Amino acid sequence: MNSLVKRIPAFAAASALAMGLALGSAGVATAAPADMNAPYARAAAKVSQDSSLLSAKNVRAVTRAAVNGAGYYCVYVSDPKIDLADAAITATISNSRGMITAIGAPHGYCGGSTDAITVVTSNIHGAPADLPFTVVVH
């Protein structure tokens, strides 16, 4: 067997190990949310039950609200021209049964922020629960 052929797998393994060590020392990178196809929405977000932003349009972040327990989220809109207190906001539970409330006016759960939509999700019995959802600002 050619000595070059023998060296290629060893080189590939060493390269992969070196890349793994370099990535490990820098931390794990998370993927940016996908752009949401929402041509008629001013802002929109698809959010997982653990508050990960899956796809978005004019939304900069989603966090857990400053409340103990499950089911409370803050969706931060990035477009400063959108007045959430006066906007039409629609929110739906994704792939689950439950209830959802979306509050556009500044709310204590999200620190009174004027650029946050406060979202509360509950199970079918009304108890707060972590559920995936979509929220749209029209």
mmCIF file of C-alpha atoms in Angstrom:
data_model
loop_
_atom_site.group_PDB
_atom_site.id
_atom_site.type_symbol
_atom_site.label_atom_id
_atom_site.label_comp_id
_atom_site.label_asym_id
_atom_site.label_seq_id
_atom_site.Cartn_x
_atom_site.Cartn_y
_atom_site.Cartn_z
ATOM 1 C CA MET A 1 0.000 0.000 0.000
ATOM 2 C CA ASN A 2 1.226 3.479 -0.805
ATOM 3 C CA SER A 3 2.614 5.362 2.234
ATOM 4 C CA LEU A 4 0.606 8.450 1.230
ATOM 5 C CA VAL A 5 -2.642 6.471 1.476
ATOM 6 C CA LYS A 6 -1.677 5.334 4.977
ATOM 7 C CA ARG A 7 -0.962 8.912 6.088
ATOM 8 C CA ILE A 8 -4.226 10.465 4.862
ATOM 9 C CA PRO A 9 -6.490 8.777 7.466
ATOM 10 C CA ALA A 10 -4.009 9.638 10.233
ATOM 11 C CA PHE A 11 -3.864 13.260 9.024
ATOM 12 C CA ALA A 12 -7.673 13.438 8.839
ATOM 13 C CA ALA A 13 -8.024 12.066 12.358
ATOM 14 C CA ALA A 14 -5.451 14.503 13.729
ATOM 15 C CA SER A 15 -7.144 17.408 11.966
ATOM 16 C CA ALA A 16 -10.556 16.432 13.327
ATOM 17 C CA LEU A 17 -9.123 16.127 16.832
ATOM 18 C CA ALA A 18 -7.430 19.516 16.592
ATOM 19 C CA MET A 19 -10.657 21.140 15.337
ATOM 20 C CA GLY A 20 -12.621 19.491 18.112
ATOM 21 C CA LEU A 21 -10.202 20.784 20.719
ATOM 22 C CA ALA A 22 -10.296 24.266 19.214
ATOM 23 C CA LEU A 23 -14.089 24.308 19.157
ATOM 24 C CA GLY A 24 -14.274 22.879 22.656
ATOM 25 C CA SER A 25 -12.075 25.600 24.061
ATOM 26 C CA ALA A 26 -14.147 28.311 22.386
ATOM 27 C CA GLY A 27 -17.496 26.885 23.465
ATOM 28 C CA VAL A 28 -20.310 25.469 21.427
ATOM 29 C CA ALA A 29 -21.745 27.793 18.819
ATOM 30 C CA THR A 30 -25.491 27.952 18.388
ATOM 31 C CA ALA A 31 -27.095 28.438 15.021
ATOM 32 C CA ALA A 32 -28.800 31.720 14.294
ATOM 33 C CA PRO A 33 -32.554 31.448 13.848
ATOM 34 C CA ALA A 34 -33.775 30.996 10.312
ATOM 35 C CA ASP A 35 -35.393 33.892 8.512
ATOM 36 C CA MET A 36 -39.150 33.504 8.751
ATOM 37 C CA ASN A 37 -41.191 33.669 5.564
ATOM 38 C CA ALA A 38 -43.849 36.117 6.759
ATOM 39 C CA PRO A 39 -44.236 38.720 3.995
ATOM 40 C CA TYR A 40 -47.291 40.432 5.519
ATOM 41 C CA ALA A 41 -46.109 40.465 9.139
ATOM 42 C CA ARG A 42 -44.151 43.338 10.652
ATOM 43 C CA ALA A 43 -42.552 40.920 13.114
ATOM 44 C CA ALA A 44 -42.908 37.193 13.779
ATOM 45 C CA ALA A 45 -41.242 34.408 15.735
ATOM 46 C CA LYS A 46 -41.450 30.641 15.988
ATOM 47 C CA VAL A 47 -40.313 29.601 19.482
ATOM 48 C CA SER A 48 -39.598 26.170 20.983
ATOM 49 C CA GLN A 49 -40.881 25.198 24.413
ATOM 50 C CA ASP A 50 -37.413 25.805 25.896
ATOM 51 C CA SER A 51 -37.484 29.422 24.572
ATOM 52 C CA SER A 52 -35.154 28.793 21.611
ATOM 53 C CA LEU A 53 -35.849 31.123 18.698
ATOM 54 C CA LEU A 54 -36.324 28.779 15.728
ATOM 55 C CA SER A 55 -37.168 31.323 13.041
ATOM 56 C CA ALA A 56 -37.843 35.031 13.107
ATOM 57 C CA LYS A 57 -38.615 38.247 11.312
ATOM 58 C CA ASN A 58 -37.716 41.487 13.158
ATOM 59 C CA VAL A 59 -37.290 39.607 16.463
ATOM 60 C CA ARG A 60 -33.901 39.844 18.167
ATOM 61 C CA ALA A 61 -34.341 37.442 21.095
ATOM 62 C CA VAL A 62 -36.630 35.321 23.229
ATOM 63 C CA THR A 63 -36.010 34.796 26.933
ATOM 64 C CA ARG A 64 -37.770 33.286 29.896
ATOM 65 C CA ALA A 65 -39.806 35.906 31.731
ATOM 66 C CA ALA A 66 -38.749 36.963 35.225
ATOM 67 C CA VAL A 67 -41.305 34.657 36.853
ATOM 68 C CA ASN A 68 -40.776 31.404 38.699
ATOM 69 C CA GLY A 69 -42.224 28.476 36.826
ATOM 70 C CA ALA A 70 -42.958 27.297 33.339
ATOM 71 C CA GLY A 71 -44.814 28.976 30.496
ATOM 72 C CA TYR A 72 -43.639 32.607 30.669
ATOM 73 C CA TYR A 73 -41.658 34.125 27.778
ATOM 74 C CA CYS A 74 -40.452 37.537 26.543
ATOM 75 C CA VAL A 75 -40.249 38.014 22.763
ATOM 76 C CA TYR A 76 -38.134 41.080 21.910
ATOM 77 C CA VAL A 77 -38.959 42.895 18.671
ATOM 78 C CA SER A 78 -35.983 44.479 16.903
ATOM 79 C CA ASP A 79 -37.799 47.084 14.770
ATOM 80 C CA PRO A 80 -38.060 50.290 16.872
ATOM 81 C CA LYS A 81 -40.845 51.622 14.618
ATOM 82 C CA ILE A 82 -43.268 48.944 15.871
ATOM 83 C CA ASP A 83 -45.436 50.204 18.751
ATOM 84 C CA LEU A 84 -46.383 46.932 20.447
ATOM 85 C CA ALA A 85 -48.872 48.591 22.800
ATOM 86 C CA ASP A 86 -50.946 49.598 19.757
ATOM 87 C CA ALA A 87 -50.205 46.633 17.450
ATOM 88 C CA ALA A 88 -52.430 43.722 16.470
ATOM 89 C CA ILE A 89 -50.684 40.627 17.880
ATOM 90 C CA THR A 90 -51.650 37.020 17.181
ATOM 91 C CA ALA A 91 -50.170 34.047 19.034
ATOM 92 C CA THR A 92 -50.807 30.332 18.573
ATOM 93 C CA ILE A 93 -49.629 27.165 20.285
ATOM 94 C CA SER A 94 -47.608 24.965 17.905
ATOM 95 C CA ASN A 95 -48.092 21.196 17.698
ATOM 96 C CA SER A 96 -49.810 20.948 21.058
ATOM 97 C CA ARG A 97 -53.077 21.624 22.847
ATOM 98 C CA GLY A 98 -53.118 24.469 25.271
ATOM 99 C CA MET A 99 -53.821 28.141 25.786
ATOM 100 C CA ILE A 100 -51.758 31.214 25.021
ATOM 101 C CA THR A 101 -51.847 34.900 25.924
ATOM 102 C CA ALA A 102 -49.769 37.563 24.184
ATOM 103 C CA ILE A 103 -49.427 40.983 25.838
ATOM 104 C CA GLY A 104 -48.063 43.852 23.746
ATOM 105 C CA ALA A 105 -48.179 46.549 26.419
ATOM 106 C CA PRO A 106 -45.175 46.805 28.771
ATOM 107 C CA HIS A 107 -45.538 44.126 31.446
ATOM 108 C CA GLY A 108 -43.723 43.399 34.691
ATOM 109 C CA TYR A 109 -42.928 39.821 33.652
ATOM 110 C CA CYS A 110 -40.589 41.263 30.988
ATOM 111 C CA GLY A 111 -39.306 44.143 33.087
ATOM 112 C CA GLY A 112 -41.732 46.690 31.627
ATOM 113 C CA SER A 113 -39.834 46.663 28.340
ATOM 114 C CA THR A 114 -41.605 48.503 25.514
ATOM 115 C CA ASP A 115 -40.029 46.242 22.858
ATOM 116 C CA ALA A 116 -41.171 42.941 24.443
ATOM 117 C CA ILE A 117 -44.246 40.829 23.848
ATOM 118 C CA THR A 118 -45.058 38.932 27.038
ATOM 119 C CA VAL A 119 -46.276 35.436 26.152
ATOM 120 C CA VAL A 120 -47.877 33.057 28.662
ATOM 121 C CA THR A 121 -48.596 29.446 27.684
ATOM 122 C CA SER A 122 -50.789 27.043 29.670
ATOM 123 C CA ASN A 123 -51.907 23.454 29.346
ATOM 124 C CA ILE A 124 -55.556 22.616 28.594
ATOM 125 C CA HIS A 125 -56.356 22.811 32.323
ATOM 126 C CA GLY A 126 -55.037 26.371 32.631
ATOM 127 C CA ALA A 127 -51.815 25.578 34.498
ATOM 128 C CA PRO A 128 -48.699 27.356 33.164
ATOM 129 C CA ALA A 129 -46.732 24.988 30.920
ATOM 130 C CA ASP A 130 -43.772 25.233 28.551
ATOM 131 C CA LEU A 131 -45.235 24.935 25.043
ATOM 132 C CA PRO A 132 -43.913 25.820 21.577
ATOM 133 C CA PHE A 133 -45.621 28.802 19.948
ATOM 134 C CA THR A 134 -45.704 31.280 17.107
ATOM 135 C CA VAL A 135 -46.337 34.987 17.586
ATOM 136 C CA VAL A 136 -47.014 37.551 14.837
ATOM 137 C CA VAL A 137 -47.219 41.338 14.890
ATOM 138 C CA HIS A 138 -49.491 42.552 12.071
#
